[in-house]
Every structure is written in structure tokens, then in C-alpha cells.
Coordinates of C-alpha atoms in Angstrom, one line a residue:
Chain A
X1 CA -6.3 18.6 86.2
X2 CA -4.2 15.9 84.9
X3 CA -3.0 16.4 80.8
X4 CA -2.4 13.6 79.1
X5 CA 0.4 13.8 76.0
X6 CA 0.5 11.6 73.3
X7 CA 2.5 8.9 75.2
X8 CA -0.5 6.4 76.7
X9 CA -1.3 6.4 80.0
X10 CA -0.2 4.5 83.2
X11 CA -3.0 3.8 85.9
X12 CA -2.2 2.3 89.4
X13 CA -5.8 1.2 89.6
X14 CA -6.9 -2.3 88.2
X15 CA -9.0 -2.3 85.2
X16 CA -12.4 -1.2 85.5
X17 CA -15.4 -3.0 84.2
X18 CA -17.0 -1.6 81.4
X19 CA -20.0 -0.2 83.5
X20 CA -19.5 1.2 86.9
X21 CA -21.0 4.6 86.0
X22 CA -23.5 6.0 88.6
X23 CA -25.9 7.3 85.7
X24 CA -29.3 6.3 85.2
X25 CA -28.8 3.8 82.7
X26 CA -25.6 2.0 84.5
X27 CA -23.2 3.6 81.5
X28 CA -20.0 5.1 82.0
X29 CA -21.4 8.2 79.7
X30 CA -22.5 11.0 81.3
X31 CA -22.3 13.4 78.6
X32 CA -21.6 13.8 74.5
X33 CA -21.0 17.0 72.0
X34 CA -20.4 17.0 68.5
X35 CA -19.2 20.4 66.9
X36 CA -18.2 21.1 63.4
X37 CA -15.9 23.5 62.2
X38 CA -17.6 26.6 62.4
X39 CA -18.3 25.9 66.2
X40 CA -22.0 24.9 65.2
X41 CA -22.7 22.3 67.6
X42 CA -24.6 19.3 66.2
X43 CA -25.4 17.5 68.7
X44 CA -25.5 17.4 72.3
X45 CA -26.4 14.4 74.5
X46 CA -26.1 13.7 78.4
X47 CA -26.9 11.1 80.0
X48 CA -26.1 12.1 83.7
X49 CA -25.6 15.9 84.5
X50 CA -27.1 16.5 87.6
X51 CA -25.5 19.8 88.1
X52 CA -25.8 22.6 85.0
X53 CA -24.1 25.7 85.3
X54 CA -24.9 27.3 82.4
X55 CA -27.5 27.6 79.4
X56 CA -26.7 25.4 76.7
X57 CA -26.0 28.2 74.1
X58 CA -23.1 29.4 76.8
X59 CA -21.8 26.0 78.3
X60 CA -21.3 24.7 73.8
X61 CA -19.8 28.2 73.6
X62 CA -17.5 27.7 76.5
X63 CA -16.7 24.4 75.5
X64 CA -15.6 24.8 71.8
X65 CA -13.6 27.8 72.9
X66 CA -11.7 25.7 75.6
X67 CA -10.9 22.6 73.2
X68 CA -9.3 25.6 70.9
X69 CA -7.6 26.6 73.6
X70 CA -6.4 23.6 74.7
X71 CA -5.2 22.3 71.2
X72 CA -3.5 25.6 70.7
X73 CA -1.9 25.3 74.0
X74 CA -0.8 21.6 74.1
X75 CA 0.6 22.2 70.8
X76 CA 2.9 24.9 71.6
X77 CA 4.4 23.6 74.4
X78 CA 5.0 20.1 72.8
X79 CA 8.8 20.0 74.0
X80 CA 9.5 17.5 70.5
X81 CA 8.4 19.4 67.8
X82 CA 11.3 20.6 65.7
X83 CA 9.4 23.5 63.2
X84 CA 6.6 25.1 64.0
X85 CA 3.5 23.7 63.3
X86 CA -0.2 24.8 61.7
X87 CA -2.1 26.1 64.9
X88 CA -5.7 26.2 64.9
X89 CA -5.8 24.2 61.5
X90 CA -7.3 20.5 61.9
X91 CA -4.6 18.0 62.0
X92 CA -4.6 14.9 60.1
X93 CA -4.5 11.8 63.1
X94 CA -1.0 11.1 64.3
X95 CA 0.4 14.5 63.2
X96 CA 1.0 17.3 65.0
X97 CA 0.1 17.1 68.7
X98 CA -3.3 17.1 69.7
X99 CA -4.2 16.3 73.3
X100 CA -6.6 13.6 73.7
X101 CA -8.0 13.9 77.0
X102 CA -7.8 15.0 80.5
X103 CA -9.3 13.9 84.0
X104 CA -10.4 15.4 87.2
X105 CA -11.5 13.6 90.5
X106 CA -14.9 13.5 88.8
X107 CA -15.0 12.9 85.8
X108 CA -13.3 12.7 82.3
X109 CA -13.5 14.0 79.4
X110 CA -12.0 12.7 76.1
X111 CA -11.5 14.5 72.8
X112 CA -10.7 13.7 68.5
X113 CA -10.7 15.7 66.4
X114 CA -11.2 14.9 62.8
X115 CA -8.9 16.3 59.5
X116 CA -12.3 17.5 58.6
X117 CA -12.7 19.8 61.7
X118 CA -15.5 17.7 63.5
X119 CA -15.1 17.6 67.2
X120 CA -16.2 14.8 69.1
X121 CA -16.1 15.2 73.1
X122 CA -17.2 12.4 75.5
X123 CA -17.8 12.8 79.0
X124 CA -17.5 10.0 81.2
X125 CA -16.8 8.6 84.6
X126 CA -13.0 9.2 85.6
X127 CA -12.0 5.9 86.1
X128 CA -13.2 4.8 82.3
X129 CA -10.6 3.5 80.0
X130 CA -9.3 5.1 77.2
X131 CA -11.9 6.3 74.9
X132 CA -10.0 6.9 71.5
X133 CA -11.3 4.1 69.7
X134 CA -14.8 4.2 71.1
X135 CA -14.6 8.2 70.1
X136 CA -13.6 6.9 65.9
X137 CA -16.6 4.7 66.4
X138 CA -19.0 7.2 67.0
X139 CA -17.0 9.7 64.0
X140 CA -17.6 7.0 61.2
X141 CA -21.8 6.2 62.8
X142 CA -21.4 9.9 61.8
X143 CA -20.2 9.5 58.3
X144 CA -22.5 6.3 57.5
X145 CA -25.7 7.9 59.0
X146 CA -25.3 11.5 59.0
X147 CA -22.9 12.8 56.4
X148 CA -24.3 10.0 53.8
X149 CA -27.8 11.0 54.8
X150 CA -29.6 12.8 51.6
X151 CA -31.9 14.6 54.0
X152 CA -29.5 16.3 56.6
X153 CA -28.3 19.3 55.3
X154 CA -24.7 20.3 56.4
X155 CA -24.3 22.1 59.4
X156 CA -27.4 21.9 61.3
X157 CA -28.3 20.4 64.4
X158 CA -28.7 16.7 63.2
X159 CA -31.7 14.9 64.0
X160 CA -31.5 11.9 62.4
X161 CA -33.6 8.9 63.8
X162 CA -31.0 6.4 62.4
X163 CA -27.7 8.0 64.0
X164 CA -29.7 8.9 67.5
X165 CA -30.4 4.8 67.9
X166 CA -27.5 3.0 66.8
X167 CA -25.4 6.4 69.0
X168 CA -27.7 5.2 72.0
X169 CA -26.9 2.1 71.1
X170 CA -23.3 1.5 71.3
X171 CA -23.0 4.1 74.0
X172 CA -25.2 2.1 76.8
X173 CA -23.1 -0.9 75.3
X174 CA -19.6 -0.3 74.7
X175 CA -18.7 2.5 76.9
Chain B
X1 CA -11.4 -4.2 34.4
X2 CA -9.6 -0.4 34.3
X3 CA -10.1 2.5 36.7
X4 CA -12.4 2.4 39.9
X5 CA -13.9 5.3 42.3
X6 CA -15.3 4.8 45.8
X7 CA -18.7 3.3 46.3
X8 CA -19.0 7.0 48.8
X9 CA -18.1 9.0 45.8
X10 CA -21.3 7.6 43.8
X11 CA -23.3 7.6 46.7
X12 CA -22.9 11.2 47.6
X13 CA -22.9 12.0 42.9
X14 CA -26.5 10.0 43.2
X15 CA -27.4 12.5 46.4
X16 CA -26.5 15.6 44.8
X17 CA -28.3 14.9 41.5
X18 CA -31.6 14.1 43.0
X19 CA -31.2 16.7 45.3
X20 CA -30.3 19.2 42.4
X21 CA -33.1 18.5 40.2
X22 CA -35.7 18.7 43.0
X23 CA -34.3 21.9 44.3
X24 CA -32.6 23.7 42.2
X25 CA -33.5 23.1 38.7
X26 CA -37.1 22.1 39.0
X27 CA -38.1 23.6 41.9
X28 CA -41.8 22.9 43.1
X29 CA -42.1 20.6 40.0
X30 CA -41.4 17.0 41.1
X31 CA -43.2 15.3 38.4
X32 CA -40.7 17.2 35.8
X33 CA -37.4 16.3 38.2
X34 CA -38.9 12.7 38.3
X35 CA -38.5 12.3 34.6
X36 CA -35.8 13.5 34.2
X37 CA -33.8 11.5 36.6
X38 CA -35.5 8.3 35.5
X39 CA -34.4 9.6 32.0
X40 CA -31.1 9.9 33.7
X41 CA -31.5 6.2 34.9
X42 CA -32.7 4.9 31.3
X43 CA -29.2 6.0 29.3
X44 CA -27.5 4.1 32.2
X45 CA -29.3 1.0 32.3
X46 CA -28.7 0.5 28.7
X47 CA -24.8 1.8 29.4
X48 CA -24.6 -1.1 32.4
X49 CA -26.4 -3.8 30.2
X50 CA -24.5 -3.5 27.2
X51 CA -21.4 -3.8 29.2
X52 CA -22.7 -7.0 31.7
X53 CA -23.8 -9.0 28.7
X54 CA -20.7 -8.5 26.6
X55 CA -20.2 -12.6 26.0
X56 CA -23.6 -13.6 27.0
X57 CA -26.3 -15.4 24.6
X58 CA -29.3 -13.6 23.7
X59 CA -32.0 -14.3 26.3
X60 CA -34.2 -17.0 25.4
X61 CA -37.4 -15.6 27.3
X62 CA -38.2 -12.7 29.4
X63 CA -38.2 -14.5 32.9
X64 CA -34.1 -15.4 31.6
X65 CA -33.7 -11.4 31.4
X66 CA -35.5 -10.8 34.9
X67 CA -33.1 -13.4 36.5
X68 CA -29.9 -12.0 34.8
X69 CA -31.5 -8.4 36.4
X70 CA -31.9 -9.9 39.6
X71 CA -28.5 -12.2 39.7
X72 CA -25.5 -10.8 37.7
X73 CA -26.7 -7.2 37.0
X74 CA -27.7 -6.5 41.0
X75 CA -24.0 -7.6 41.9
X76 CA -22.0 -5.7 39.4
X77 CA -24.4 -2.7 40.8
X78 CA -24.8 -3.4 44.4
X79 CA -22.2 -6.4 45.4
X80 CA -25.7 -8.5 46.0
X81 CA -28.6 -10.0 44.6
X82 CA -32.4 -9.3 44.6
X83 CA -33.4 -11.4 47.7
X84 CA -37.1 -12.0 46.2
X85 CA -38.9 -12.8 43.1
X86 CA -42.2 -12.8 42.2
X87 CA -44.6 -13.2 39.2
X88 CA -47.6 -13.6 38.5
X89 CA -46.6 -14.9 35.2
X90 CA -48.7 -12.4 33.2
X91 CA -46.1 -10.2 32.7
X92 CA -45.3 -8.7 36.2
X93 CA -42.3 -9.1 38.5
X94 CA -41.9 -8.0 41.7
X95 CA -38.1 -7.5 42.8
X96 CA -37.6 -7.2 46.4
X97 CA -34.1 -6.1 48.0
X98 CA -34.4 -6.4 51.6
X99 CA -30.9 -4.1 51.5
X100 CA -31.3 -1.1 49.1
X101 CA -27.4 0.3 49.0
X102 CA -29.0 3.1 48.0
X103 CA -31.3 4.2 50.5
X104 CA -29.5 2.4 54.1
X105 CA -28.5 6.0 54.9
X106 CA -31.7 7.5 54.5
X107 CA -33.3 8.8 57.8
X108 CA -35.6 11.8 58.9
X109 CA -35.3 14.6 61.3
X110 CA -37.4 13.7 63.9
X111 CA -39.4 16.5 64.4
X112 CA -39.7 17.7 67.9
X113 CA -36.7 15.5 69.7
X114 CA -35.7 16.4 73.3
X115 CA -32.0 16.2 73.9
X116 CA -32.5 14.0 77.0
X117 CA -31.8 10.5 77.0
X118 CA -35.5 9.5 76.6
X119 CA -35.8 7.1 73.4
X120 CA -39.1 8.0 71.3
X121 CA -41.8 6.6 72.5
X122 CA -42.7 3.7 69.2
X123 CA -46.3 4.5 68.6
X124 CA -46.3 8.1 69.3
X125 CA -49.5 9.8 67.5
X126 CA -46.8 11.4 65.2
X127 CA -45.6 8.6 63.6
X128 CA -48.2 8.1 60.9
X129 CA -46.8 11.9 59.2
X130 CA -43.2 11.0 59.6
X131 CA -43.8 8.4 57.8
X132 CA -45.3 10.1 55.2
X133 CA -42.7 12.5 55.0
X134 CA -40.2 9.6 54.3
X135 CA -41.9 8.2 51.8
X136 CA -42.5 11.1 50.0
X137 CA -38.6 12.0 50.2
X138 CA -37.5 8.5 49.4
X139 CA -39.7 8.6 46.5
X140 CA -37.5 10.6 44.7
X141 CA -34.7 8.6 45.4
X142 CA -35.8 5.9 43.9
X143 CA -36.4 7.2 40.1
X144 CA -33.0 6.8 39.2
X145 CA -32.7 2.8 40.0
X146 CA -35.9 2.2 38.5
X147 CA -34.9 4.0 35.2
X148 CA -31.7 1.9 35.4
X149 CA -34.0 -1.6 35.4
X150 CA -36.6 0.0 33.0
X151 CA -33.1 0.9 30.6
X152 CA -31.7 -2.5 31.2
X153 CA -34.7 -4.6 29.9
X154 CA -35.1 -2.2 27.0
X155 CA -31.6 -3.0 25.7
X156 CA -32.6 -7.0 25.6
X157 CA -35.4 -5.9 24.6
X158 CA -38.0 -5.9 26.6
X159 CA -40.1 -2.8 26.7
X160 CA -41.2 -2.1 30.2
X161 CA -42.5 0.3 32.9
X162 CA -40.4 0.1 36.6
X163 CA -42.5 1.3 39.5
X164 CA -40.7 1.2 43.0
X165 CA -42.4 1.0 46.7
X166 CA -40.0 1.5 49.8
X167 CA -42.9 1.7 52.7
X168 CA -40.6 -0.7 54.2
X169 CA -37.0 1.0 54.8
X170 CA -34.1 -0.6 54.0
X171 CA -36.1 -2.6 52.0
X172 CA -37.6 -1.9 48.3
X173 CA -39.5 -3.3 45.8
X174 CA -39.3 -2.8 42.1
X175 CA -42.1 -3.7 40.1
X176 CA -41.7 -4.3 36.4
X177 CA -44.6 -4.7 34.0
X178 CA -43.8 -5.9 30.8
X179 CA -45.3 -4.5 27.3
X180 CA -47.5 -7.3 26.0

């Protein structure tokens, strides 16, 4: 596995078009979670998982406990920091260290987290491009359709017709 | 013109009042939370009038009040105007806003979603309740604004009843009907 630090990242390969994904649909997205701060997770989409390990109660369990992990981790060993910061607190963006993504041979899977705790973790093909804007895209189609939604109540799985299309949306187009 | 809050900030304060009065104070009594939050709306529609027409004229005739409503009195509220009017010059207007602020955010749960990539089919035979369902929550929503007209028009008076219809989300009609 290959970490990425907050320093951006230098490819040898030309630059990908946006859609070279081998998923149904021809996107680079094969999978999405959403978790909160509690661990709850809120949503979970994929697009192209032909292999599943686990059941989905385990593999959201395994992955909120591995993106603590991993923020925990890359934080410590930041070589830069000075004092020692607020583990397992969420971080305001462009403070603290937070690690952003990381990449195998197959695939790639990029992280934000917001100050308010909400996780957001894309899965996509390896050679995609970077994913932080796309990722603050999808956080504020949370805000506008989910948090300012007077029917979703806080910390459930959301099922909100309006975020689910313009998410599918702007997923098949822009990533 | 002095202090100003986020647009979110009322939003959410508009949420949470409809949402306390239907569940928490009058539980399993919506025609009691209804009146109250259009009672709510009244006080502020004369509030947001007395303010709006601070150097204005008096009104010459009511269809001058239903413009100012629809013109200056949308866009202090709503940075917009009322896209549609129409009456049937007997004393009802219909004010359409193909926009509501209020009510872009609103969306159901869709009931029984798989978490596969399948979209939902458009004409599935549940449709018809879903859509019922969002009426009847949007319903409740939409006391408040229509107290705000009905509170408006009574402070250049004009003595009024405001119904609204949203079967057509984002878009909502208000429809005043003036006291002969």
C-alpha cells in the first residue's frame, strides 16, 4: 500500500480520462460510504464489487475502525508536528494531519473527513485522479439535501429520493 | 440595514418549529399545530409588512397590494419573485413559485430502497402513496408562509384567507381569497 501525506501526489502515468472504469456503468466508482460520528453508517453505495468478503454489518464495522486507525496512525507519525495534537477528535480542514487517501494495484480509496465528524470514503479505480474536491462535492449534496431535509431524522440510514439522484448523478458524471 | 443571520440558520429555526409543534407539543393533533403555526406566520406577516412599506403610499386597490406581495415582499423574503399570477378578478389570486426556498430540501424516505445501483423504476405501483405521504408532510410546512401572506394583507388591510397546494414539488401555489 502506498500512503499518501499531505504533500500532492506525483504520477509517472499520463492523465487518465475521466471514465476508464471497468464497472457497469463506465464510471470510475466502484464503491461509496458515508458514516457519521457515532460509526452509524448512512449510506452505502457500490457500483462495482464483484468480490464481497464480508456481511455488510462487518465490512462498515471494519471499515470505520480502519479509517480511525489510520487517522490515529498518520497523525502520530507526522514527522512536522511540533506539540501534540487532538487524536481521535475531528479536525477542522487543513489542520492537523489527516491522510487523504491511499492506493493498491486495484483500486483506490479516498477519504475527508468533516469538523463535524462525517466520513465520506470513495472507492474507485486506481488510476483515478485525485478525489478531494469531488469527495466536498458530495459532503455539501449532503448538507443541502440531507441535513436541511425536515424529514430525515439525524442519524439514520438516509433515504432521501432527492440526495440518492443528484449522488447518482454527479457520480456517473464527474468521477 | 443592521445585523444579519444565515439564510441555513432560519431554514433549520422554520424546521424545528414545525417539527416541534407537530411532535412534541401537539402530538396527534395537527389541526391544533396548524393554527398555531399559521398564528405564528400572522404576527410575522404584519412584522415584515410594516417594515417593507416604511416610505410606500397607501395602496390604491387590492390587486396594488397583491403585486407589492408578489414583487418587493417575495424578494426581501426569498431573494425572488412569485413567477405567476392569477385572478379571476372576483377576489381570488393564485400565487405560484415555481422555487419554494422553503420546501427545495424537502424529500421522502423512499420506502423499500435496495442499496444497489438500480435507479427506481418511475411508475412503480408505490408511487401513488409516496406521494401522498409528501403531501401530507409538506402540508405542514406550508402553514407558516401562508400565515405570513394572510398577516401581510391584513396589515394593508385586506382581510383574507391563504390556502397553499404543493402537489407539484419545488413548486407552490398560494391561494388568497379576499373578504368581500
Amino acid at each position: 500500500m502506498q500512503f499518501f501525506g499531505g504533500t500532492s501526489e506525483v504520477t509517472l502515468s499520463p492523465s487518465v480520462p475521466s471514465s476508464i472504469g471497468t464497472g457497469p456503468l463506465g464510471s470510475n466508482a466502484y464503491m461509496l460510504y458515508l458514516f457519521n460520528r457515532n460509526g452509524v453508517c448512512l449510506l452505502y453505495k457500490e457500483w462495482h464489487r464483484p468480490l464481497k468478503t464480508l456481511d455488510s454489518n462487518q465490512d462498515q464495522k471494519l471499515m470505520f475502525g480502519l479509517l480511525f486507525s489510520l487517522k490515529s496512525f498518520t497523525a502520530k507519525m507526522d514527522p512536522t508536528r511540533v506539540e501534540k495534537g487532538n487524536l481521535g477528535v475531528p479536525l477542522l480542514p487543513g489542520e492537523g494531519c489527516s491522510f487523504h487517501c491511499f492506493r493498491t494495484n486495484t483500486y483506490k480509496l479516498s477519504f475527508m473527513e468533516s469538523p463535524s465528524g462525517i466520513k465520506i470514503i470513495l472507492v474507485t479505480h486506481p488510476k483515478s485522479k485525485d478525489h478531494r474536491e469531488n469527495l466536498r462535492y458530495i459532503y455539501n449534496l449532503y448538507v443541502g439535501n440531507v441535513v436541511k431535509n425536515p424529514l430525515y431524522v439525524p442519524g439514520t440510514a438516509i433515504k432521501c429520493e432527492l440526495f440518492n439522484t443528484s449522488l447518482d448523478q454527479y457520480i456517473q458524471t464527474s468521477i | 440595514m443592521g445585523r444579519e443571520v444565515s439564510e441555513s440558520c432560519i431554514d433549520a429555526l422554520i424546521t424545528e418549529m414545525v417539527s416541534s409543534y407537530c411532535n412534541r407539543f401537539y402530538v396527534n393533533k395537527p389541526e391544533v399545530s396548524a393554527r398555531r403555526i399559521e398564528a405564528i406566520g400572522y404576527q410575522v406577516g404584519i412584522q415584515l409588512s410594516e417594515r417593507y412599506t416604511v416610505e410606500r403610499p397607501r395602496f390604491s386597490e387590492h390587486l396594488e397590494a397583491i403585486k407589492f406581495i408578489c414583487k418587493e415582499f417575495w424578494s426581501e423574503l426569498f431573494k425572488k419573485q412569485i413567477d405567476n399570477l392569477k385572478t379571476n378578478h372576483k377576489g381570488t389570486f393564485v400565487l405560484q413559485d415555481n422555487r419554494f426556498q422553503w420546501l427545495t430540501h424537502m424529500s421522502i424516505n423512499a420506502s423499500a430502497e435496495t442499496t444497489d445501483s438500480s435507479q427506481q423504476e418511475p411508475h412503480s405501483p408505490n408511487s401513488t402513496t409516496l406521494d401522498a405521504n409528501l403531501l401530507q408532510a409538506t402540508s405542514m410546512h406550508l402553514y407558516f408562509p401562508c400565515g405570513i401572506i394572510r398577516g401581510a394583507l391584513s396589515n394593508l388591510g385586506i382581510p383574507c384567507a391563504v390556502s397553499a397546494d404543493a402537489s407539484n414539488l419545488p413548486a407552490c401555489s398560494f391561494v388568497i381569497r379576499i373578504k368581500a
